[in-house]
PDB file of C-alpha atoms in Angstrom:
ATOM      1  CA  UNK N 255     -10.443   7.801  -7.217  1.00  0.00           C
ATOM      2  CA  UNK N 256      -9.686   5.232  -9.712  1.00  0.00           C
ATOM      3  CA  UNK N 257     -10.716   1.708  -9.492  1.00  0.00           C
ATOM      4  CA  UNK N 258      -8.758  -1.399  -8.921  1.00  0.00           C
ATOM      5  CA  UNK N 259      -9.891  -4.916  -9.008  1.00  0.00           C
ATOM      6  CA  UNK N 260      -8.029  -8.012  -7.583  1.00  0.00           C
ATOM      7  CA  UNK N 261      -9.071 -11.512  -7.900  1.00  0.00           C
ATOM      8  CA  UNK N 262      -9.360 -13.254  -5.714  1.00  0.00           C
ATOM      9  CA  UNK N 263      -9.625 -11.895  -2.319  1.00  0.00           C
ATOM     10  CA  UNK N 264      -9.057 -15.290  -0.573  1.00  0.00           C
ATOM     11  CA  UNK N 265      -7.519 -18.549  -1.439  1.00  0.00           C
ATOM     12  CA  UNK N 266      -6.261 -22.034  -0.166  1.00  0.00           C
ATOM     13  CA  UNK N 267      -3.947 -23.883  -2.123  1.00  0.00           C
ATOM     14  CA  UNK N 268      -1.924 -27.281  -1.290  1.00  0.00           C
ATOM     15  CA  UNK N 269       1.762 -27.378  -1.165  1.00  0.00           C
ATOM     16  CA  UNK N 270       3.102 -27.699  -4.260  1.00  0.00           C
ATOM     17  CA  UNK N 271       0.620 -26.364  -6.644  1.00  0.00           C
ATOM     18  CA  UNK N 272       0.365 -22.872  -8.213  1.00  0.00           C
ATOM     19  CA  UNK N 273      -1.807 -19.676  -7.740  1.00  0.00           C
ATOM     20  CA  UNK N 274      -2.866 -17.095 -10.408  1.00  0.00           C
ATOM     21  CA  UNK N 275      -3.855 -13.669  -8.961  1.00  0.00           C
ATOM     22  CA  UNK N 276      -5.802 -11.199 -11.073  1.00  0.00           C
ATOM     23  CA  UNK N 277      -5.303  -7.003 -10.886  1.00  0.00           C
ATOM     24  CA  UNK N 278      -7.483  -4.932 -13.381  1.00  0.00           C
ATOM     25  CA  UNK N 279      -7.111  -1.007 -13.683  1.00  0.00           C
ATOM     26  CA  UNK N 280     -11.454  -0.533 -14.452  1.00  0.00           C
ATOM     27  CA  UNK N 281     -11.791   2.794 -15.112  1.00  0.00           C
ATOM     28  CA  UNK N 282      -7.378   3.737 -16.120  1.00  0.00           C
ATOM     29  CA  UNK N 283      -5.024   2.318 -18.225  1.00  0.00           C
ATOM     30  CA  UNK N 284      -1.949   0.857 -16.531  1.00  0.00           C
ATOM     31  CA  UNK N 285       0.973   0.670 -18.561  1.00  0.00           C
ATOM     32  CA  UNK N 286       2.622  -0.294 -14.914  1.00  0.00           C
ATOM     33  CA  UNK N 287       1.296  -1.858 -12.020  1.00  0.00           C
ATOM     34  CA  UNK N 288       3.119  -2.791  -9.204  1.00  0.00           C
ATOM     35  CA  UNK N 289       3.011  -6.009  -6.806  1.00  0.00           C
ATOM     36  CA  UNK N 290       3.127  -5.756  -2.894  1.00  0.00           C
ATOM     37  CA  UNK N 291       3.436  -8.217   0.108  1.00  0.00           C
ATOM     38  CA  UNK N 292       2.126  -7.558   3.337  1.00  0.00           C
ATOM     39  CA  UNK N 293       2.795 -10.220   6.187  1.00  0.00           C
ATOM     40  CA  UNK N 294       0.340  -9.431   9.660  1.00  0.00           C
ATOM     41  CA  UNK N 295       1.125  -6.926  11.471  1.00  0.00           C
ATOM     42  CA  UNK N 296       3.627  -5.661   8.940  1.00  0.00           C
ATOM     43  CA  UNK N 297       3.599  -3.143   6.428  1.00  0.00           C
ATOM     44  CA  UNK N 298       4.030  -3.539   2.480  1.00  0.00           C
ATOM     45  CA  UNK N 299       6.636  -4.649   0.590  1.00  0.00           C
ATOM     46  CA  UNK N 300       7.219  -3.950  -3.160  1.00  0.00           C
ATOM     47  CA  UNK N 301       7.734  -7.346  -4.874  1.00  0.00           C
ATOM     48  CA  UNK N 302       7.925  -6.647  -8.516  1.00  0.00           C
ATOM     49  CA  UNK N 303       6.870  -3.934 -10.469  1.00  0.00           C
ATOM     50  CA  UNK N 304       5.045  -5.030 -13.826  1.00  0.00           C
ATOM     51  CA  UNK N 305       5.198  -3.485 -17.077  1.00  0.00           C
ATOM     52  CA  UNK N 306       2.789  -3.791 -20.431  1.00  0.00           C
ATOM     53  CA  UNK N 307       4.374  -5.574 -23.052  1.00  0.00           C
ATOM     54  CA  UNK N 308       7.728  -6.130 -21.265  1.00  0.00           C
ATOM     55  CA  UNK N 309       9.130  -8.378 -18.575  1.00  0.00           C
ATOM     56  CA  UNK N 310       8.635  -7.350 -15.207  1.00  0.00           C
ATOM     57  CA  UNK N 311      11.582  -5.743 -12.846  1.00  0.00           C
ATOM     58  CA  UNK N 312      11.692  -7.516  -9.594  1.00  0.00           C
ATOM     59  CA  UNK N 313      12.654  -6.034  -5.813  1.00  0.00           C
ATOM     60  CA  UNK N 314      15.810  -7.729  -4.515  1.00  0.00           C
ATOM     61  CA  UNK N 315      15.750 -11.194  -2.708  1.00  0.00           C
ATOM     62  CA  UNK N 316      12.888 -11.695  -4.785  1.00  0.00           C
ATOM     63  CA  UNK N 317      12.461 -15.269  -6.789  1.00  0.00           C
ATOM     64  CA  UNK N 318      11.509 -13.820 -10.319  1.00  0.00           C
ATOM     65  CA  UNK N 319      10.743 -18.193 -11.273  1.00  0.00           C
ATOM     66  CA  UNK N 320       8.591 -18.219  -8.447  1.00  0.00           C
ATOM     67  CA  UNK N 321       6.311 -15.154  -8.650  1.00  0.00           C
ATOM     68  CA  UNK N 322       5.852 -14.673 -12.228  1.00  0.00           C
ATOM     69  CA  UNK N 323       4.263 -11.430 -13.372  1.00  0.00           C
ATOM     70  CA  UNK N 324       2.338 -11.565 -16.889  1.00  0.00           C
ATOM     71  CA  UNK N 325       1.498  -7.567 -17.973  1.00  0.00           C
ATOM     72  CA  UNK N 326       0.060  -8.690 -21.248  1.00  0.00           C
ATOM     73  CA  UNK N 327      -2.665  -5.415 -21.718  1.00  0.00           C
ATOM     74  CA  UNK N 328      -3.094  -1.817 -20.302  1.00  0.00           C
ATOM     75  CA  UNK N 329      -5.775  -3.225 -17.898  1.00  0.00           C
ATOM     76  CA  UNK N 330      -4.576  -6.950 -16.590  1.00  0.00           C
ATOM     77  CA  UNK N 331      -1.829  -7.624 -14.423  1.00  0.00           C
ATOM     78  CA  UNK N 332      -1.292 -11.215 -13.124  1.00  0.00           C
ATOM     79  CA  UNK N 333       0.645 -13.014 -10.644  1.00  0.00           C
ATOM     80  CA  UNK N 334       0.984 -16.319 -10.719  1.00  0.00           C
ATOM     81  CA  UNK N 335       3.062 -18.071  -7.508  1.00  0.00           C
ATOM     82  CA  UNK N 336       4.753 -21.482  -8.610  1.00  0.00           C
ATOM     83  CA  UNK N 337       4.998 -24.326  -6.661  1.00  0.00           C
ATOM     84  CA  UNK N 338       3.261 -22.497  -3.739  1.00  0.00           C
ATOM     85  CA  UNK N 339       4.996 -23.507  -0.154  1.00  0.00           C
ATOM     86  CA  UNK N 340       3.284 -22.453   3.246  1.00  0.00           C
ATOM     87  CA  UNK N 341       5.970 -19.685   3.816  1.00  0.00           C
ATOM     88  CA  UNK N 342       4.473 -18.182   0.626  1.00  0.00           C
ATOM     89  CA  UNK N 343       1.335 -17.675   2.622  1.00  0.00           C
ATOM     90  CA  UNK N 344       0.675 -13.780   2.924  1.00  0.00           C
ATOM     91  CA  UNK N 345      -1.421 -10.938   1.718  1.00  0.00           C
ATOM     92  CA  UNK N 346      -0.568  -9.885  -1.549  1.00  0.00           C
ATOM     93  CA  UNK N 347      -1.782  -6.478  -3.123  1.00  0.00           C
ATOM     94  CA  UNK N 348      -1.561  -5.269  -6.510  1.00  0.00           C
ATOM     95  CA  UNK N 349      -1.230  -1.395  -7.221  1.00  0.00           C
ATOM     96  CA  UNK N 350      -2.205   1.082 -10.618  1.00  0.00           C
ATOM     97  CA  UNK N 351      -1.318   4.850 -11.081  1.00  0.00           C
ATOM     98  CA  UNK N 352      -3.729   6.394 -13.439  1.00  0.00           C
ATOM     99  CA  UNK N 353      -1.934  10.142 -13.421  1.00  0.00           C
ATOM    100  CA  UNK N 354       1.487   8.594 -12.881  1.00  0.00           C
ATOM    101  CA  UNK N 355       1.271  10.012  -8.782  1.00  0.00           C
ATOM    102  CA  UNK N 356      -1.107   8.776  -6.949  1.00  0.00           C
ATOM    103  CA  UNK N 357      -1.348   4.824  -6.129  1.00  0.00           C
ATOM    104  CA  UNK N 358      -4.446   2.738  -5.826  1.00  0.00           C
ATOM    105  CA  UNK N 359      -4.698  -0.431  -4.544  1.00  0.00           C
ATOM    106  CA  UNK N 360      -7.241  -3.349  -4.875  1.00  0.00           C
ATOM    107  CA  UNK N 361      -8.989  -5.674  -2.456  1.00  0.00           C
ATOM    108  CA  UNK N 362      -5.447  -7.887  -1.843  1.00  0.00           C
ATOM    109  CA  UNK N 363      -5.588 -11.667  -1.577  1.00  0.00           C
ATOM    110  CA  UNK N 364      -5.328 -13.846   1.552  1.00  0.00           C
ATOM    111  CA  UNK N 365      -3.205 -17.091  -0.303  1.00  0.00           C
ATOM    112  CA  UNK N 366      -3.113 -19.479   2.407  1.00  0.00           C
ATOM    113  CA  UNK N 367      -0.876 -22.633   1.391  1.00  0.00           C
ATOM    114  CA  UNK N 368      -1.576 -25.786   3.252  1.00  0.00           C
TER     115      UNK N 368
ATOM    116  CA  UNK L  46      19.126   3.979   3.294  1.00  0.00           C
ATOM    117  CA  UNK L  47      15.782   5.106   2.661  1.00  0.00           C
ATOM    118  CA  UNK L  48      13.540   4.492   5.193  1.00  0.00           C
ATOM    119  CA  UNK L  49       9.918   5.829   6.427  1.00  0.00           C
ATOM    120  CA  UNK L  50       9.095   5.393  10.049  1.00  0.00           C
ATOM    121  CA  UNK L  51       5.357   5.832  11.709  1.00  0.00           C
ATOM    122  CA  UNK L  52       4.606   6.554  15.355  1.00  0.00           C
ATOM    123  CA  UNK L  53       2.935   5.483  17.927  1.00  0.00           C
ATOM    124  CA  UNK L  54       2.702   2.053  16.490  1.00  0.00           C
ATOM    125  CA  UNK L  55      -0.783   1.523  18.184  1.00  0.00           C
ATOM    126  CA  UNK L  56      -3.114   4.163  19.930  1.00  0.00           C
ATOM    127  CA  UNK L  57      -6.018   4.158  21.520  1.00  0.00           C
ATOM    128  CA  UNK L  58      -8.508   7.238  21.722  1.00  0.00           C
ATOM    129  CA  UNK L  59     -11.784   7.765  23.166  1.00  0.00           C
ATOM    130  CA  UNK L  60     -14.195   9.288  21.144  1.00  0.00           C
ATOM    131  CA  UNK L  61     -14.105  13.247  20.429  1.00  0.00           C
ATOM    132  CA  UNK L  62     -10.467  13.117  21.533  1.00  0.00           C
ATOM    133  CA  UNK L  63      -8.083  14.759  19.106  1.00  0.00           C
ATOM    134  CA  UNK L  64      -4.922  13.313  18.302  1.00  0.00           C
ATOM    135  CA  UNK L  65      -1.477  13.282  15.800  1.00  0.00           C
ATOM    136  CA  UNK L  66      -0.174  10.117  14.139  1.00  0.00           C
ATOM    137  CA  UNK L  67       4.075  10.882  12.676  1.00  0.00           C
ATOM    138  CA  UNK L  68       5.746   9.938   9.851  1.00  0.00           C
ATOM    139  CA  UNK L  69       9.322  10.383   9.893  1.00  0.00           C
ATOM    140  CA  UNK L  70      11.090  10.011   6.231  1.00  0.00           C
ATOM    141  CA  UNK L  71      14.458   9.947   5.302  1.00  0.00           C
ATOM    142  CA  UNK L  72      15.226   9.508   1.623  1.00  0.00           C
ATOM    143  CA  UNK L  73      16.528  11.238  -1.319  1.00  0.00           C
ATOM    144  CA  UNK L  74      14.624  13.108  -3.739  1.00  0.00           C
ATOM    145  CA  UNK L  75      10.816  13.387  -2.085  1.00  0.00           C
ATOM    146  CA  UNK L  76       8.697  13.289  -4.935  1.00  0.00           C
ATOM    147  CA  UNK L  77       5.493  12.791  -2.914  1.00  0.00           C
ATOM    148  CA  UNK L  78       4.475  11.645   0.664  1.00  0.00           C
ATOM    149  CA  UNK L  79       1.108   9.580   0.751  1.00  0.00           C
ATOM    150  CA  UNK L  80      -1.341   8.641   3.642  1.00  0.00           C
ATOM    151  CA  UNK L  81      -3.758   5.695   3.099  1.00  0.00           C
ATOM    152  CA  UNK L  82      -6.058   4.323   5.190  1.00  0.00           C
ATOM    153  CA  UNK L  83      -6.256  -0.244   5.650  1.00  0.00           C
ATOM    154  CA  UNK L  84      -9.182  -1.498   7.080  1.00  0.00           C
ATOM    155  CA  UNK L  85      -8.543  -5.305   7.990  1.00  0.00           C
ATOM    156  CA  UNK L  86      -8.176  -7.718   5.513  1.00  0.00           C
ATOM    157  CA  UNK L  87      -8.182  -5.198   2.463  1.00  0.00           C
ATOM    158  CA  UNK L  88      -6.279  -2.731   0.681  1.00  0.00           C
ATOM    159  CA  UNK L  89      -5.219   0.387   1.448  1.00  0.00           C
ATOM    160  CA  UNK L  90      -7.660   3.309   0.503  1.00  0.00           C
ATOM    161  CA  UNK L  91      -5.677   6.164  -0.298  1.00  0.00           C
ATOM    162  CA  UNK L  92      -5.923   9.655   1.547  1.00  0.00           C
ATOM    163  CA  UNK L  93      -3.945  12.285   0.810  1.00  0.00           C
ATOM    164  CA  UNK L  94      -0.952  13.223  -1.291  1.00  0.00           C
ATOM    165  CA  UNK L  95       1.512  16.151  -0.275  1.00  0.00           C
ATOM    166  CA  UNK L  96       4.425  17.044  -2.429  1.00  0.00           C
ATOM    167  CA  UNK L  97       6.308  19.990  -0.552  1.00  0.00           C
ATOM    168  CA  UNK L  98       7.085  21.427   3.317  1.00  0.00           C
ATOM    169  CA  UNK L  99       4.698  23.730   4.299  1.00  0.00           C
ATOM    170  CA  UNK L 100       1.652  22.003   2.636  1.00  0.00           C
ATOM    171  CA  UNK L 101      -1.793  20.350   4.048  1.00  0.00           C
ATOM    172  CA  UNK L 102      -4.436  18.956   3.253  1.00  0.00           C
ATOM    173  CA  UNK L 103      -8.210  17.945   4.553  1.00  0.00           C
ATOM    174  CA  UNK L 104     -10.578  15.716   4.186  1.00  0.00           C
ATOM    175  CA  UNK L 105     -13.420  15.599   6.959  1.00  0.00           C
ATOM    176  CA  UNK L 106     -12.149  14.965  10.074  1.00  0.00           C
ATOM    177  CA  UNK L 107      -8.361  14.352   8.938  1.00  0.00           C
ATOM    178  CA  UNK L 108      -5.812  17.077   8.049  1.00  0.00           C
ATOM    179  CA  UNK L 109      -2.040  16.107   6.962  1.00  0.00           C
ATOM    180  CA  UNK L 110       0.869  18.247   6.829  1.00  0.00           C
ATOM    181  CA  UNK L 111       4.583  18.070   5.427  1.00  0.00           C
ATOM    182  CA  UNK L 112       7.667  19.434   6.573  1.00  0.00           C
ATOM    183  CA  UNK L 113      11.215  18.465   5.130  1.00  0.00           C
ATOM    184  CA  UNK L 114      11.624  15.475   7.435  1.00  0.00           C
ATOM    185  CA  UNK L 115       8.073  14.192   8.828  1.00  0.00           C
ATOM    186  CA  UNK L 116       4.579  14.360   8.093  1.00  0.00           C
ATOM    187  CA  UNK L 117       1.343  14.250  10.228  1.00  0.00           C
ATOM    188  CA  UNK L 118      -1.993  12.909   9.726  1.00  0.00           C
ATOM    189  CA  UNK L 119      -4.381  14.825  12.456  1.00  0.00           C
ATOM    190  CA  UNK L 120      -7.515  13.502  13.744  1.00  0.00           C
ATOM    191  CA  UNK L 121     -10.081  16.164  14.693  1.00  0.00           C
ATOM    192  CA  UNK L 122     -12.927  14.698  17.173  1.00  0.00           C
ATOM    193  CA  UNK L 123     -12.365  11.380  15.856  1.00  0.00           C
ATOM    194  CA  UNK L 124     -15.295   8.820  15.968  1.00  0.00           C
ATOM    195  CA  UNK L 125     -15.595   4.999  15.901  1.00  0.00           C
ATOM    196  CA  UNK L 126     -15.522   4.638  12.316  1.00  0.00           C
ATOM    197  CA  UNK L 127     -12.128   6.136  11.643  1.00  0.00           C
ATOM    198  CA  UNK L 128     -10.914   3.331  13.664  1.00  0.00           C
ATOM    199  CA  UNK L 129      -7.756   1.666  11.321  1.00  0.00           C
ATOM    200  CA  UNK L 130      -4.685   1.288  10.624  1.00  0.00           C
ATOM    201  CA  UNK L 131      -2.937   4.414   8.796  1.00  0.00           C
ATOM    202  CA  UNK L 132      -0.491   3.853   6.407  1.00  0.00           C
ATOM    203  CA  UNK L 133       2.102   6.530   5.004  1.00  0.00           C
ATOM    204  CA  UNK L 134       4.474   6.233   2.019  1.00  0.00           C
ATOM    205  CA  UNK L 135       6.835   8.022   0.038  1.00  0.00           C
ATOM    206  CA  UNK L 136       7.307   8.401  -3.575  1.00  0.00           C
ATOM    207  CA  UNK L 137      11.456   9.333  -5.039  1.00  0.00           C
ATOM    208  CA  UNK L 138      12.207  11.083  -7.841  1.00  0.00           C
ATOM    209  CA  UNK L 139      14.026   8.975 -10.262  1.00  0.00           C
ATOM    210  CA  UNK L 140      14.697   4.984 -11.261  1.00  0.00           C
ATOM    211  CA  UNK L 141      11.624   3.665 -10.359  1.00  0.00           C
ATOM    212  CA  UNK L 142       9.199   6.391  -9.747  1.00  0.00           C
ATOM    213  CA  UNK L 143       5.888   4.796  -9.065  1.00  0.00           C
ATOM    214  CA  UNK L 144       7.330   2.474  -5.806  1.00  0.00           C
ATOM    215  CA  UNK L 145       6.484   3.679  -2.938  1.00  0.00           C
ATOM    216  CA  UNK L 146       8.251   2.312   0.049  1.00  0.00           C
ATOM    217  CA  UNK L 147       5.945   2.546   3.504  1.00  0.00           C
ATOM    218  CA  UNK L 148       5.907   3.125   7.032  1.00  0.00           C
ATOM    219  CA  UNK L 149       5.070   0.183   9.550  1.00  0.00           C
ATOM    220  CA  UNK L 150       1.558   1.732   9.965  1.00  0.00           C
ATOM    221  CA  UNK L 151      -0.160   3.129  13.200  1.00  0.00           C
ATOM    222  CA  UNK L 152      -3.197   1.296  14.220  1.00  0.00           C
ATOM    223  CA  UNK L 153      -6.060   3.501  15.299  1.00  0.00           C
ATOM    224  CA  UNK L 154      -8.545   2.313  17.209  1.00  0.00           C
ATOM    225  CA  UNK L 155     -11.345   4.729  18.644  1.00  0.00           C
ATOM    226  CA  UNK L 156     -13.977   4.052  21.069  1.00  0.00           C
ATOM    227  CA  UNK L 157     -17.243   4.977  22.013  1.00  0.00           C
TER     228      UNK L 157
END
């Protein structure tokens, strides 16, 4: 299967301040990659799907100022979330499809906001 | 609404004893139904992909099948290791057709 990387896999950041999270397609190109939240014991949640070269389309109820999504080559996707607040804490997992069908997922990243 | 709903929630099996995990789907335009596989604290591993009723497909000790309303991930003899939580998802044709939306998840634990 195709390989995706997600960086970090854990981080702790104070109220207030802002998190960058890293997805690379390794072995694909991703001209879309696609953002998911998973709180414990739930399953996940599309946030915002990310596009190459364009703006990103975002899931409704979610705050496109405060998870913004930069798509700016076929193999980086990032997600940076502003002005981080505890409730933002969560598992967050990005997604690639290298034929256009099948998903694959990297590592996810613990954010835990203190 | 769309929606995808998994069953049991949680089970427990001893190991060697064969069980069935659902997936009950209700949208509009299937374009694919997915099983993955999340181990704690990481991302789903995916499993199998089925795109019409009447079709399966196996990988070791797992076998899924489709019909027009639910799926089914079987577990043949299963040991400790396939202990996990299985996820299933659906693809739609249409709008936005890499999302998948997904079920809650069943959370398999086996024991020795």
């Amino acid at each position: 299967g195709a390989v995706v990387s997600q960086h970090p896999s854990r981080v702790i950041c104070k109220s207030g301040t802002s998190v960058k999270i890293e997805c690379r397609s390794l072995d694909f190109q991703a001209t879309t990659m696609f953002w998911y939240r998973q709180f414990p014991k739930q399953s996940l949640m599309l946030m915002a799907t990310s596009n190459e070269g364009s703006k990103a389309t975002y899931e409704q109820g979610v705050e496109k100022d405060k998870f913004l999504i930069n798509h700016a080559s076929l193999t980086l996707s990032t997600l940076t979330v502003t002005s981080a607040h505890p409730e933002d804490s969560s598992f967050y997992i990005c997604s690639g499809l290298p034929g256009n069908t099948e998903a694959f997922f990297g590592q996810g990243t613990r954010l835990t906001v203190v | 609404e769309d929606q995808v709903t998994q069953s049991p929630e949680a089970l427990r099996l001893q190991e060697g004893e064969s069980s069935s995990l659902n997936c009950s789907y209700t949208v509009s335009g299937l374009r694919g139904l997915f099983w993955y596989r999340q181990d704690p604290g990481k991302g789903p591993e995916f499993l199998f992909t089925l795109y019409s009723a009447g079709e399966e497909k196996e990988k070791e000790r797992l076998k899924a099948t489709l019909t027009k309303k639910e799926s089914f991930l079987h577990i043949t003899a299963p040991k400790p290791e396939d202990s996990a939580t299985y996820l299933c998802a659906v693809q739609q044709w249409g709008g936005n057709t890499g999302k998948l939306i997904f079920g809650q998840g069943t959370t398999l634990q086996v024991k020795p």
